[in-house]
JSON list of C-alpha atoms in Angstrom, two decimals:
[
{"chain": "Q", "resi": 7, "resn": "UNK", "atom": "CA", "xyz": [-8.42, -22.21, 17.31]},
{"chain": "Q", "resi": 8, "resn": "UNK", "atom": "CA", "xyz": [-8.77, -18.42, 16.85]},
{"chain": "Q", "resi": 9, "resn": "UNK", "atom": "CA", "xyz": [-8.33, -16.38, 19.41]},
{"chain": "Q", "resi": 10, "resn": "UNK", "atom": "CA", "xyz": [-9.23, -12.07, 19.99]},
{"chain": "Q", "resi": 11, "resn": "UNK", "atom": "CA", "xyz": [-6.27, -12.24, 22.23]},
{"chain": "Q", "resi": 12, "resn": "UNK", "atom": "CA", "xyz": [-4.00, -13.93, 19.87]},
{"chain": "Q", "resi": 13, "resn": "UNK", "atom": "CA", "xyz": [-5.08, -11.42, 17.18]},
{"chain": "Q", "resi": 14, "resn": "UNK", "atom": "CA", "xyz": [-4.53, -8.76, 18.72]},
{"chain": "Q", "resi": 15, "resn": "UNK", "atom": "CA", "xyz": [-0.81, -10.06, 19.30]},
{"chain": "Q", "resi": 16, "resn": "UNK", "atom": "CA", "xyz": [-0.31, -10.88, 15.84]},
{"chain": "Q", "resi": 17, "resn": "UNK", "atom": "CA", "xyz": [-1.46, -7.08, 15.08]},
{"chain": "Q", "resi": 18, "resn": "UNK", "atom": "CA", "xyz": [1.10, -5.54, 17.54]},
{"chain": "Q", "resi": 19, "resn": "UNK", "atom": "CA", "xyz": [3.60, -7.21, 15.67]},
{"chain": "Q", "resi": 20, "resn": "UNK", "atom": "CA", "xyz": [2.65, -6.23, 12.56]},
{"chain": "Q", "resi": 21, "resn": "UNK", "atom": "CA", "xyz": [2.43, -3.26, 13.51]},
{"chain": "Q", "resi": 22, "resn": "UNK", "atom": "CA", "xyz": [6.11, -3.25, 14.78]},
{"chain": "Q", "resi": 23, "resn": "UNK", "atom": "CA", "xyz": [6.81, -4.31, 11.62]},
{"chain": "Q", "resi": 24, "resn": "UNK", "atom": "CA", "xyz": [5.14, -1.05, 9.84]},
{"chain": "Q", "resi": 25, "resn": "UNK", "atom": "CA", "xyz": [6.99, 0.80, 12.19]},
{"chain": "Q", "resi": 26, "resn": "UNK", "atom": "CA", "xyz": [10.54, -0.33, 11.69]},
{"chain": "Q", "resi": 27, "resn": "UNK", "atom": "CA", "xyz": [10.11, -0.37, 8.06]},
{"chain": "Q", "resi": 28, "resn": "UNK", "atom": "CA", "xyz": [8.64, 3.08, 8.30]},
{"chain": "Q", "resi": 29, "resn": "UNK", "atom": "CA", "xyz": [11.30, 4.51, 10.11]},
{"chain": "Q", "resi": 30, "resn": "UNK", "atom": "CA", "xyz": [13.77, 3.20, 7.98]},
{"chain": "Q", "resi": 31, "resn": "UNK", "atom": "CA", "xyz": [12.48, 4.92, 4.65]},
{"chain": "Q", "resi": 32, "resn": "UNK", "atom": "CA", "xyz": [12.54, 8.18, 6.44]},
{"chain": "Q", "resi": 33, "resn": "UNK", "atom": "CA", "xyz": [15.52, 8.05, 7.31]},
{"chain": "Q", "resi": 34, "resn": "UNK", "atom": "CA", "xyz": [16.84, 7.09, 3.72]},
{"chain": "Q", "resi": 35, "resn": "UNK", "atom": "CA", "xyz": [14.87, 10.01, 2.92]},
{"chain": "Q", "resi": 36, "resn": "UNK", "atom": "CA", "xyz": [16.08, 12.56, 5.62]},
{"chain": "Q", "resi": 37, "resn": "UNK", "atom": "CA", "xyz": [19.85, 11.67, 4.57]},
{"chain": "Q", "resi": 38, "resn": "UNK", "atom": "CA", "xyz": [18.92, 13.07, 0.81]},
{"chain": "Q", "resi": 39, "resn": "UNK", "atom": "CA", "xyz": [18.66, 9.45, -0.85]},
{"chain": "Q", "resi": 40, "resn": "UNK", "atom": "CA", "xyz": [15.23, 10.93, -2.45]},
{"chain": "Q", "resi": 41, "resn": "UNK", "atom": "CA", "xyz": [15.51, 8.19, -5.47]},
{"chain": "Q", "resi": 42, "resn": "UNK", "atom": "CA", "xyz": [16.32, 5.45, -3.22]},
{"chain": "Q", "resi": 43, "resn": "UNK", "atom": "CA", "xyz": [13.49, 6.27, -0.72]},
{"chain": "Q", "resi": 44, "resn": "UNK", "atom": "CA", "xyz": [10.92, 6.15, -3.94]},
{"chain": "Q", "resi": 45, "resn": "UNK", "atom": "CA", "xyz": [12.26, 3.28, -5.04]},
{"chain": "Q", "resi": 46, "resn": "UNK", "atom": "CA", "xyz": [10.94, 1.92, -1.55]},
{"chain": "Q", "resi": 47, "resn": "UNK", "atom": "CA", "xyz": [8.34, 3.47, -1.46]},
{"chain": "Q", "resi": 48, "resn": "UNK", "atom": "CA", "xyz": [7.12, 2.04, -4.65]},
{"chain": "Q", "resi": 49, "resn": "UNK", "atom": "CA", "xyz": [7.91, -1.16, -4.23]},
{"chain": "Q", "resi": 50, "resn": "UNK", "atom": "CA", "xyz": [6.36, -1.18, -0.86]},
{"chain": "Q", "resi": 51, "resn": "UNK", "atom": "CA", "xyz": [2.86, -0.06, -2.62]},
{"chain": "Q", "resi": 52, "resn": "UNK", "atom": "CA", "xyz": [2.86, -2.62, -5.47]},
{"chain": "Q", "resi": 53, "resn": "UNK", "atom": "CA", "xyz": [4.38, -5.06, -2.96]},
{"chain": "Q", "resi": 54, "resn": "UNK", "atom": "CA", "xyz": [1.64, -4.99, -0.45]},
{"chain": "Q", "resi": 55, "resn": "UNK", "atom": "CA", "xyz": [-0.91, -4.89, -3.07]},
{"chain": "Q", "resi": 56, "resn": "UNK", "atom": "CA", "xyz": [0.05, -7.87, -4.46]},
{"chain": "Q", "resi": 57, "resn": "UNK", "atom": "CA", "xyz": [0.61, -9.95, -1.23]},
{"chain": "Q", "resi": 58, "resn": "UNK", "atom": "CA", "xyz": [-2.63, -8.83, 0.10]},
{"chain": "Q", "resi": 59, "resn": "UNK", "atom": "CA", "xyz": [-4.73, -9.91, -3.10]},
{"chain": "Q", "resi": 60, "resn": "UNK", "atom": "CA", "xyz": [-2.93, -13.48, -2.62]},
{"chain": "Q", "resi": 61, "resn": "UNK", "atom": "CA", "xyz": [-4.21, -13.11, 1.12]},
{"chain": "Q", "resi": 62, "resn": "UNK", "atom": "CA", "xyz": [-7.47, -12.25, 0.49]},
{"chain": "Q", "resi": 63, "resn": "UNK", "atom": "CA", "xyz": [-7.71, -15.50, -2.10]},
{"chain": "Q", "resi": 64, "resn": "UNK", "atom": "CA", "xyz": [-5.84, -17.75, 0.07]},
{"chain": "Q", "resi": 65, "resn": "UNK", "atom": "CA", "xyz": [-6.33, -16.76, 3.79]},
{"chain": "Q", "resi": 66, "resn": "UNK", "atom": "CA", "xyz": [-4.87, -20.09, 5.18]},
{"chain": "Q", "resi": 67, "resn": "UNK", "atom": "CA", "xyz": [-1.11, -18.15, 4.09]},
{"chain": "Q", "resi": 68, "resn": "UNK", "atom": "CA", "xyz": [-1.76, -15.23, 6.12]},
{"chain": "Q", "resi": 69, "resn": "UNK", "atom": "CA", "xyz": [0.95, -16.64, 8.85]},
{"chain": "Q", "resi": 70, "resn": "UNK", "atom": "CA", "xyz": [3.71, -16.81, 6.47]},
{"chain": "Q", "resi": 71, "resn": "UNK", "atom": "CA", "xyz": [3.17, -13.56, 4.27]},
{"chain": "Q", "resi": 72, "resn": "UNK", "atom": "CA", "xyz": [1.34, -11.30, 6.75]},
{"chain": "Q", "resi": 73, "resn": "UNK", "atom": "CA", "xyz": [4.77, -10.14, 8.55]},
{"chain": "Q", "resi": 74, "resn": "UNK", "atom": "CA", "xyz": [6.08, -9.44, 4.43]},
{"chain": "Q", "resi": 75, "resn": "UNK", "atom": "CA", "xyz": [2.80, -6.95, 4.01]},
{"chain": "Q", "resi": 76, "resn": "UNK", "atom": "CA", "xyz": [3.39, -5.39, 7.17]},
{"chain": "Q", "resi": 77, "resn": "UNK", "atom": "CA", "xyz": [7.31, -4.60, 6.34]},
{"chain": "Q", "resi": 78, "resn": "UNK", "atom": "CA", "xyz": [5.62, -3.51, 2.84]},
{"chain": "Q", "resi": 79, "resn": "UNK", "atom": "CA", "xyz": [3.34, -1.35, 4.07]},
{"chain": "Q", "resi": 80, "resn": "UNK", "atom": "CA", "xyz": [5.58, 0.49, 6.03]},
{"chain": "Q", "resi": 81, "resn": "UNK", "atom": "CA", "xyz": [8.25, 1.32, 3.14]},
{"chain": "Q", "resi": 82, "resn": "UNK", "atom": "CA", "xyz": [5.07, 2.67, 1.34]},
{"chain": "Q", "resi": 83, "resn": "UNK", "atom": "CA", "xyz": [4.63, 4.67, 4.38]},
{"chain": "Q", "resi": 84, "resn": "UNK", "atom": "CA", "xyz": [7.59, 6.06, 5.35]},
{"chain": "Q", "resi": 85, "resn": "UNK", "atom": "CA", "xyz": [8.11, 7.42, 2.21]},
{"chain": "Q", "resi": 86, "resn": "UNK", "atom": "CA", "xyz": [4.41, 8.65, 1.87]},
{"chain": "Q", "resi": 87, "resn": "UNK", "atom": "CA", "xyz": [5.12, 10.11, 5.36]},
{"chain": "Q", "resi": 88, "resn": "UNK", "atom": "CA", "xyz": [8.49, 12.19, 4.50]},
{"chain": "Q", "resi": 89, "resn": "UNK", "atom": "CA", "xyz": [6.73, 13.30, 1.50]},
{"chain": "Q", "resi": 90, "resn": "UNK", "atom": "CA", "xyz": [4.51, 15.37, 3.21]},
{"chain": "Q", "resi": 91, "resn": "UNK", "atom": "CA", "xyz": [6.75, 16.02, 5.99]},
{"chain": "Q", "resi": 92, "resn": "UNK", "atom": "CA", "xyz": [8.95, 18.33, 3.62]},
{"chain": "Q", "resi": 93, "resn": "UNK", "atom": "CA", "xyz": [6.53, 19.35, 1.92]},
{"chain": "Q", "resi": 94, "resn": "UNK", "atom": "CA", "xyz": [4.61, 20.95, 4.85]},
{"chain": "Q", "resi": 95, "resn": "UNK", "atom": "CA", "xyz": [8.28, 21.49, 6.76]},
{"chain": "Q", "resi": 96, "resn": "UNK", "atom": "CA", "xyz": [7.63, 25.16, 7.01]},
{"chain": "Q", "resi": 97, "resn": "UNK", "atom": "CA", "xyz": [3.86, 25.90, 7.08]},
{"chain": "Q", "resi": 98, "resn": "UNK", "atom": "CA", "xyz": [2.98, 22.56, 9.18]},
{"chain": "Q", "resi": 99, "resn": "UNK", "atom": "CA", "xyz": [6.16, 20.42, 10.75]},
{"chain": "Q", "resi": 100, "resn": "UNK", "atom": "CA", "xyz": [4.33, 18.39, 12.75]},
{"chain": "Q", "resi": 101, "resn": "UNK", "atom": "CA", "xyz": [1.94, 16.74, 10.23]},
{"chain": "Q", "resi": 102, "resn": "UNK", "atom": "CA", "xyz": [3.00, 13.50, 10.26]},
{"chain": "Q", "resi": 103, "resn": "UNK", "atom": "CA", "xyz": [3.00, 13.37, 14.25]},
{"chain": "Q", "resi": 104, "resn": "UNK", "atom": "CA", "xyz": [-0.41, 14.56, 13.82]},
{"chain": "Q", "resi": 105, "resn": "UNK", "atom": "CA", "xyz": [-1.73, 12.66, 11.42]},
{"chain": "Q", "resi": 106, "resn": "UNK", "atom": "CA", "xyz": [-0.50, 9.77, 13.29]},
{"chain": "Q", "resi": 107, "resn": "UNK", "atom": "CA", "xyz": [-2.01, 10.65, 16.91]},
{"chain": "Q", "resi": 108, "resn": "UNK", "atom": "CA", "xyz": [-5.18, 11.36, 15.25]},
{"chain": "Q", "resi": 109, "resn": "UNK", "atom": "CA", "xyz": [-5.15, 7.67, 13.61]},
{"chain": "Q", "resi": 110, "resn": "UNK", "atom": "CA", "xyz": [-4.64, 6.37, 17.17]},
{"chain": "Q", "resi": 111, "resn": "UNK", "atom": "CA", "xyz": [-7.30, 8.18, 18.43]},
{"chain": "Q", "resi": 112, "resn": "UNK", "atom": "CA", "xyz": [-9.54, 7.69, 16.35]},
{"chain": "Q", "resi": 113, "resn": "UNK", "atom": "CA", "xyz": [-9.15, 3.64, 16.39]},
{"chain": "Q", "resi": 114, "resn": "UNK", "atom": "CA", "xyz": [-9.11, 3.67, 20.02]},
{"chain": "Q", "resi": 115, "resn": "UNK", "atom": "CA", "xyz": [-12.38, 6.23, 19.99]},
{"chain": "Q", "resi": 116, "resn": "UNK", "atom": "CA", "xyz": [-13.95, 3.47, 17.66]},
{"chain": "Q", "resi": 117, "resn": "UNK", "atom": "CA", "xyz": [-12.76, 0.61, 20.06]},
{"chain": "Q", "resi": 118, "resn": "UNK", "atom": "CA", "xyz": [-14.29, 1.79, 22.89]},
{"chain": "Q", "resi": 119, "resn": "UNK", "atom": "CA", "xyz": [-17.76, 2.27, 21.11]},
{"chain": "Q", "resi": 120, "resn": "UNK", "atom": "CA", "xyz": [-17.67, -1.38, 19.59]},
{"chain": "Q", "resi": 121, "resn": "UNK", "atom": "CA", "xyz": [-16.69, -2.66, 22.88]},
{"chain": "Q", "resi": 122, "resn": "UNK", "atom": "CA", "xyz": [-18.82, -1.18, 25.10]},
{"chain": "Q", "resi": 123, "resn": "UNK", "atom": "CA", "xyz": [-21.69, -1.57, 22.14]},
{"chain": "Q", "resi": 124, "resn": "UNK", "atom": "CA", "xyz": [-22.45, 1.79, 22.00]},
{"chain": "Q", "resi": 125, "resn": "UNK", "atom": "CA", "xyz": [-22.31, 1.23, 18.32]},
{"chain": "Q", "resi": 126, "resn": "UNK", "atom": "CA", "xyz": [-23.67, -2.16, 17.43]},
{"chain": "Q", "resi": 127, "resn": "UNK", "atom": "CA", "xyz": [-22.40, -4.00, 14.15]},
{"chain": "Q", "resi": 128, "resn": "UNK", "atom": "CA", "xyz": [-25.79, -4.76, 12.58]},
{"chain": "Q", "resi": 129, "resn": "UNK", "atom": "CA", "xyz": [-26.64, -5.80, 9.13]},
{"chain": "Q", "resi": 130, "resn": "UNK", "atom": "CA", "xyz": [-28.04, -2.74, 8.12]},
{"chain": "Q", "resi": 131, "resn": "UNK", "atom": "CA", "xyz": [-25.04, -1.32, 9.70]},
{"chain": "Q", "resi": 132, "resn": "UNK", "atom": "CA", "xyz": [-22.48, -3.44, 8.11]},
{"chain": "Q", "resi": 133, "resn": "UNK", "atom": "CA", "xyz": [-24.05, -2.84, 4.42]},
{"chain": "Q", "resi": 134, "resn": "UNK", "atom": "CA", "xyz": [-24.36, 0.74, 4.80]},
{"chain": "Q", "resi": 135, "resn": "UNK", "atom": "CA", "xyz": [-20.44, 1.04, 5.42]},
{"chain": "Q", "resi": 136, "resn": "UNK", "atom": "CA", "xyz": [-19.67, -1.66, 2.88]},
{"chain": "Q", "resi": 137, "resn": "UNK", "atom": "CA", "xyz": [-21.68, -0.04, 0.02]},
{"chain": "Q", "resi": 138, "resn": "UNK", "atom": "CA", "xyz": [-20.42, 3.71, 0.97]},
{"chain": "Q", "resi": 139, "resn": "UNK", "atom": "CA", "xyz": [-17.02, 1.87, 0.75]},
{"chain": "Q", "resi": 140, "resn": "UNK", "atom": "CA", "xyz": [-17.29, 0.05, -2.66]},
{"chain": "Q", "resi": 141, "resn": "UNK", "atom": "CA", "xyz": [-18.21, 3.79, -3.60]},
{"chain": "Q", "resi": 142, "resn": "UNK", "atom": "CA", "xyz": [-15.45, 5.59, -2.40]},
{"chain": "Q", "resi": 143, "resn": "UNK", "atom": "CA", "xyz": [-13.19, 2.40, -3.97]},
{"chain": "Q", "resi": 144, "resn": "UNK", "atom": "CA", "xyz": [-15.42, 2.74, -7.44]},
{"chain": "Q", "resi": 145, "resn": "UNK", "atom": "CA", "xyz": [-14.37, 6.68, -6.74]},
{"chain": "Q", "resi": 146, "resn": "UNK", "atom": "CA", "xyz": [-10.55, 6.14, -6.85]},
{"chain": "Q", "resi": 147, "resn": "UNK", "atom": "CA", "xyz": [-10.95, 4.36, -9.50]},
{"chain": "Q", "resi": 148, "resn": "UNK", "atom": "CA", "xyz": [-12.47, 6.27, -11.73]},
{"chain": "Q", "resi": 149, "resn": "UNK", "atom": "CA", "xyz": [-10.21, 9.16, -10.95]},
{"chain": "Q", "resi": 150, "resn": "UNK", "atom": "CA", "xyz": [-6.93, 6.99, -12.06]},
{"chain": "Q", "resi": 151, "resn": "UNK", "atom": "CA", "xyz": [-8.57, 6.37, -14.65]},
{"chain": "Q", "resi": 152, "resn": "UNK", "atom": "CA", "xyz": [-9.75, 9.91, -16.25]},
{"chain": "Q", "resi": 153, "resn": "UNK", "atom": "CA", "xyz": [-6.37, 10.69, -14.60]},
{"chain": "Q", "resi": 154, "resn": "UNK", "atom": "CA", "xyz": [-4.51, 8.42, -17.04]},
{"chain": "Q", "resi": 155, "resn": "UNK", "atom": "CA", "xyz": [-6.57, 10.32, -19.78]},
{"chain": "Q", "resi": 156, "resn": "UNK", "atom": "CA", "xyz": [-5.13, 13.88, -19.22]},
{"chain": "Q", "resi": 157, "resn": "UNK", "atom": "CA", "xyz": [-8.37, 14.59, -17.13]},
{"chain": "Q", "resi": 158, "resn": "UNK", "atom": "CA", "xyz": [-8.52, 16.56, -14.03]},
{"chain": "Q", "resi": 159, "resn": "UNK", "atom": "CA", "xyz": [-10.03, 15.70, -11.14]},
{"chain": "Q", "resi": 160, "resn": "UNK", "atom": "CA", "xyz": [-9.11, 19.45, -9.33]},
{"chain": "Q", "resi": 161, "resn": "UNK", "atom": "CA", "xyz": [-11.90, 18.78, -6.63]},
{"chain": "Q", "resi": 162, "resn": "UNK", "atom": "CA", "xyz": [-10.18, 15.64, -5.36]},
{"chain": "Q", "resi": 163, "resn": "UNK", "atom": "CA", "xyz": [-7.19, 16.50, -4.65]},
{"chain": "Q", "resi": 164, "resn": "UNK", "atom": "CA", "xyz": [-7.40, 20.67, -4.15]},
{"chain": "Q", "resi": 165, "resn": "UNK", "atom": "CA", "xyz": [-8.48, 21.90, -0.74]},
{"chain": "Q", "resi": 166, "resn": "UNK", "atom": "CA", "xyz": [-11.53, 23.22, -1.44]},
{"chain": "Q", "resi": 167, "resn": "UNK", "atom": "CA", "xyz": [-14.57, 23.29, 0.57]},
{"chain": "Q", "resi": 168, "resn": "UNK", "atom": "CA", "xyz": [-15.86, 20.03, -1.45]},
{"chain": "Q", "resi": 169, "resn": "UNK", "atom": "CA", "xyz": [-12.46, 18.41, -1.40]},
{"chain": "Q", "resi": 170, "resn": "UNK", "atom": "CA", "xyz": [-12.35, 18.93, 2.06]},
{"chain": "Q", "resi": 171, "resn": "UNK", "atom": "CA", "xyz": [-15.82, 17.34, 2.99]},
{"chain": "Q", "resi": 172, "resn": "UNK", "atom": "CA", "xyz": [-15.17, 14.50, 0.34]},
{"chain": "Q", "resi": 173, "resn": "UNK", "atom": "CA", "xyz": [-12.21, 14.12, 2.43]},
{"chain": "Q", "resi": 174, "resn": "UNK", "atom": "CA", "xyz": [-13.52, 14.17, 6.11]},
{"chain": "Q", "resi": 175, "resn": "UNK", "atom": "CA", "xyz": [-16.84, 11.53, 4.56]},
{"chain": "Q", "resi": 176, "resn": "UNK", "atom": "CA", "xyz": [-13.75, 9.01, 3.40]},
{"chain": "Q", "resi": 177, "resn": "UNK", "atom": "CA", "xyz": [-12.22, 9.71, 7.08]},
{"chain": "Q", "resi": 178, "resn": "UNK", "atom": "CA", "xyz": [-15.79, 8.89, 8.21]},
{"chain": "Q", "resi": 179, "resn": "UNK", "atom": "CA", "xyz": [-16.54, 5.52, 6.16]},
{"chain": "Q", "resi": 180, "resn": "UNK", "atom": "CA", "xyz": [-12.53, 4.54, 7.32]},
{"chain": "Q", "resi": 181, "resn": "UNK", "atom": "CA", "xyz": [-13.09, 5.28, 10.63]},
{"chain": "Q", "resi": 182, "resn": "UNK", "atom": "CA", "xyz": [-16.60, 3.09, 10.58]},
{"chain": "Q", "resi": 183, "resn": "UNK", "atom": "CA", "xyz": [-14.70, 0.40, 8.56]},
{"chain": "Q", "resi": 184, "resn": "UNK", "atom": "CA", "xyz": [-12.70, -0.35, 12.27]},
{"chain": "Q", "resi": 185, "resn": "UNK", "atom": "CA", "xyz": [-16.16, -1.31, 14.13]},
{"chain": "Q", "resi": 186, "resn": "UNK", "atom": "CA", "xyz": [-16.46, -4.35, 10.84]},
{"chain": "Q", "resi": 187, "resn": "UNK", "atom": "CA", "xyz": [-12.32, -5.24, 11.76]},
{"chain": "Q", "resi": 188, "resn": "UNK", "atom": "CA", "xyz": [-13.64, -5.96, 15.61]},
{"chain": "Q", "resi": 189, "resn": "UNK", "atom": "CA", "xyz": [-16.92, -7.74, 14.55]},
{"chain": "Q", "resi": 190, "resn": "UNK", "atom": "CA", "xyz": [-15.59, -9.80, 12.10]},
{"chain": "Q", "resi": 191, "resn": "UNK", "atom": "CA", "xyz": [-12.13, -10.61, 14.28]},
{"chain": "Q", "resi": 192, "resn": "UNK", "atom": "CA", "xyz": [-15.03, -11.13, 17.24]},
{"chain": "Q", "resi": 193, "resn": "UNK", "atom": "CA", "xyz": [-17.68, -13.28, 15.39]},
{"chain": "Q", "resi": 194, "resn": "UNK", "atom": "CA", "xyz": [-14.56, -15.52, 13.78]},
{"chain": "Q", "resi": 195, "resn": "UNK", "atom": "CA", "xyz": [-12.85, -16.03, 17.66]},
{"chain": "Q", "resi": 196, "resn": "UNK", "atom": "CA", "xyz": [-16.83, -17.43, 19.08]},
{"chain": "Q", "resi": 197, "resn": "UNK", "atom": "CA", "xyz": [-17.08, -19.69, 15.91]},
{"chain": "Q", "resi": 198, "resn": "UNK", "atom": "CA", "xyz": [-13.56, -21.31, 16.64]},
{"chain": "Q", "resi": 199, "resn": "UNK", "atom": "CA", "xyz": [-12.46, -20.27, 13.33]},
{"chain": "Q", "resi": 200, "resn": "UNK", "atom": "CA", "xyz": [-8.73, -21.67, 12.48]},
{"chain": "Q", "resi": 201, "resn": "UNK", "atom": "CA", "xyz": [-5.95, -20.58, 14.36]},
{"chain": "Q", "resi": 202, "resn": "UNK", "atom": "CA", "xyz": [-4.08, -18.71, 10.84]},
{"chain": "Q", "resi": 203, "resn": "UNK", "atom": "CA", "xyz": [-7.46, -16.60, 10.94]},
{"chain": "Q", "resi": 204, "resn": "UNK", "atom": "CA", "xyz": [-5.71, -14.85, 13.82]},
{"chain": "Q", "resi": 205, "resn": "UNK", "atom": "CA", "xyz": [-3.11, -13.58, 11.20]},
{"chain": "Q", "resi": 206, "resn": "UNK", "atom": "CA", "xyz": [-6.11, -12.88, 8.99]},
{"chain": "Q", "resi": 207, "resn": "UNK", "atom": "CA", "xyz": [-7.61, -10.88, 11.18]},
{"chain": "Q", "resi": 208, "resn": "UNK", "atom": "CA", "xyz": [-5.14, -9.03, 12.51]},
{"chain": "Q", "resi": 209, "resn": "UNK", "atom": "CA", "xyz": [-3.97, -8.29, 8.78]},
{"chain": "Q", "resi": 210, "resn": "UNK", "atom": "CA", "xyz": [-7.65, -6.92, 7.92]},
{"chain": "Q", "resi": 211, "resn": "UNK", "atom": "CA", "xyz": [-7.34, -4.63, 10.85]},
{"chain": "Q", "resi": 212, "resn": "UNK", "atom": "CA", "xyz": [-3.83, -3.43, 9.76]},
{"chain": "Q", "resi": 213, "resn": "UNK", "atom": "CA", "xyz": [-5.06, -3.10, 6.18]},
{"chain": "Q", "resi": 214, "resn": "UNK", "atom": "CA", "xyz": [-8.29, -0.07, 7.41]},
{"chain": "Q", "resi": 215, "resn": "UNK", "atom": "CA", "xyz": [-5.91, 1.38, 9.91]},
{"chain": "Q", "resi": 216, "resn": "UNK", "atom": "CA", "xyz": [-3.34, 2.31, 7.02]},
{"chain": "Q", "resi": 217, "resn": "UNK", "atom": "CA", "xyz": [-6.21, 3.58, 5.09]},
{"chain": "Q", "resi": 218, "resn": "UNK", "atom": "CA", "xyz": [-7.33, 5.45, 8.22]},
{"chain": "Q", "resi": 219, "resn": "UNK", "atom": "CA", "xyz": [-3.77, 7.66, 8.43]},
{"chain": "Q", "resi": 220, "resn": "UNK", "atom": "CA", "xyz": [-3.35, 8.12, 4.93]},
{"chain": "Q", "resi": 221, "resn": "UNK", "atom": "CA", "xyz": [-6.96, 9.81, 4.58]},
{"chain": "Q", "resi": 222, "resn": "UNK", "atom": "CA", "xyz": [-6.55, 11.92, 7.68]},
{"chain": "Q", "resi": 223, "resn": "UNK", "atom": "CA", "xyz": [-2.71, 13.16, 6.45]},
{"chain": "Q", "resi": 224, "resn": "UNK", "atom": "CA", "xyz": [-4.36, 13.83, 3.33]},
{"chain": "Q", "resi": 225, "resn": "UNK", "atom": "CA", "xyz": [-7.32, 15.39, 5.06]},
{"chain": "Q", "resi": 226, "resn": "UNK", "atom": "CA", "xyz": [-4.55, 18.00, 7.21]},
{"chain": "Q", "resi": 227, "resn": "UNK", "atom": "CA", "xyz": [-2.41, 18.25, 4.29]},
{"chain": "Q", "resi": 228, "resn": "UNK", "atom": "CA", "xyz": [-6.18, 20.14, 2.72]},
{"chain": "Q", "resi": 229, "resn": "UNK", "atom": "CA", "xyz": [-6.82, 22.01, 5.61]},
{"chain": "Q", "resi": 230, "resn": "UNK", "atom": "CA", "xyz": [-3.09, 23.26, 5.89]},
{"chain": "Q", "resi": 231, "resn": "UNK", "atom": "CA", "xyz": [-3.46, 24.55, 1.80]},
{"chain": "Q", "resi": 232, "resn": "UNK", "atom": "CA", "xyz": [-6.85, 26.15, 2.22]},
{"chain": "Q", "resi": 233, "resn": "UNK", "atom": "CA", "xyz": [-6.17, 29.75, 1.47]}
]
């Protein structure tokens, strides 16, 4: 059956898997191959968003595909990642190394407070951060679409003072999303859930942790462009 300490195994190496991925993009990137590395990149993003709707429908797969969303995911992210490297190259080189020690810190901060239930996962709890998630979802959504209209959303994407605190609230809800990963991964280990759940698990974890770092490099990439 399901295991935490088995999950959390199956999420290191997913996790390797982000990583090597990763640092393959960026390097296609740093040798010029710009087209090739959003090619990647692109692929990577519809990629992973199509392998992790089939695992969310059919969980009992997550062994076999899980490692494929994790390489995904990471050529979405490594080209995502030397985006905004040259981007900020002059004004803020070490975004990316930021961006990622803050996403580690963060999870580990939120870790600590699930585990040593300073935080407790209650149902008031757990709705609270699912609604004010389904919002900031319904949010995206509604700015791809007016997007796709020739409409503007400046405020979402500038850095001012609103699109910062929109920005650091998203962080927030991310951040809180981590303490429902180590519940649910928790609560499915003491009901002797099936052993692919580990997979599962240690996907959903992988999926709010990749959220996580893209909010806060999004989040430092506002606060470096504030005038």
């Amino acid at each position: 059956v399901m295991s935490i300490r088995g999950t959390i195994q199956k999420f290191g190496f997913l996790l390797i898997m982000v990583m090597a991925s990763a640092m393959y993009v960026w390097n296609v990137y740093a040798e010029g191959n710009t087209s090739s590395a959003t090619t990647y990149m692109l692929v990577g993003a519809i990629g992973g968003f199509v392998v992790a709707l089939v695992m969310m429908f059919k969980p009992q797969w997550a062994g076999y595909i899980a490692p494929a969303y994790g390489i995904l995911e990471g050529l979405f992210i490594g080209g995502i990642s030397a985006f905004f490297n040259e981007m900020f190259q002059k004004t803020y080189p070490n975004i990316v190394l930021h961006a990622v020690g803050l996403t580690l810190g963060v999870a580990l901060s939120m870790f600590l407070l699930y585990n040593f239930r300073i935080i407790s996962v209650t149902n008031r709890l757990r709705s609270i951060i699912m609604s004010a998630t389904m919002g900031i979802g319904l949010f995206y959504l509604i700015v791809w679409i007016l997007g796709m209209f020739g409409v503007n959303m400046g405020f979402a994407f500038d850095s001012s003072p609103l699109s910062i605190g929109i920005s650091l609230f998203i962080v927030g809800i991310a951040a809180l999303n981590l303490l429902l990963d180590f519940d649910a991964i928790e609560k499915a280990a003491e009901m002797g859930a099936p052993k692919y759940m580990e997979w599962y698990g240690a996907f959903g974890l992988l999926v709010t942790l990749v959220w996580l770092y893209m909010e806060i490099l999004r989040l430092l990439s506002k606060l470096n462009s504030k005038d």
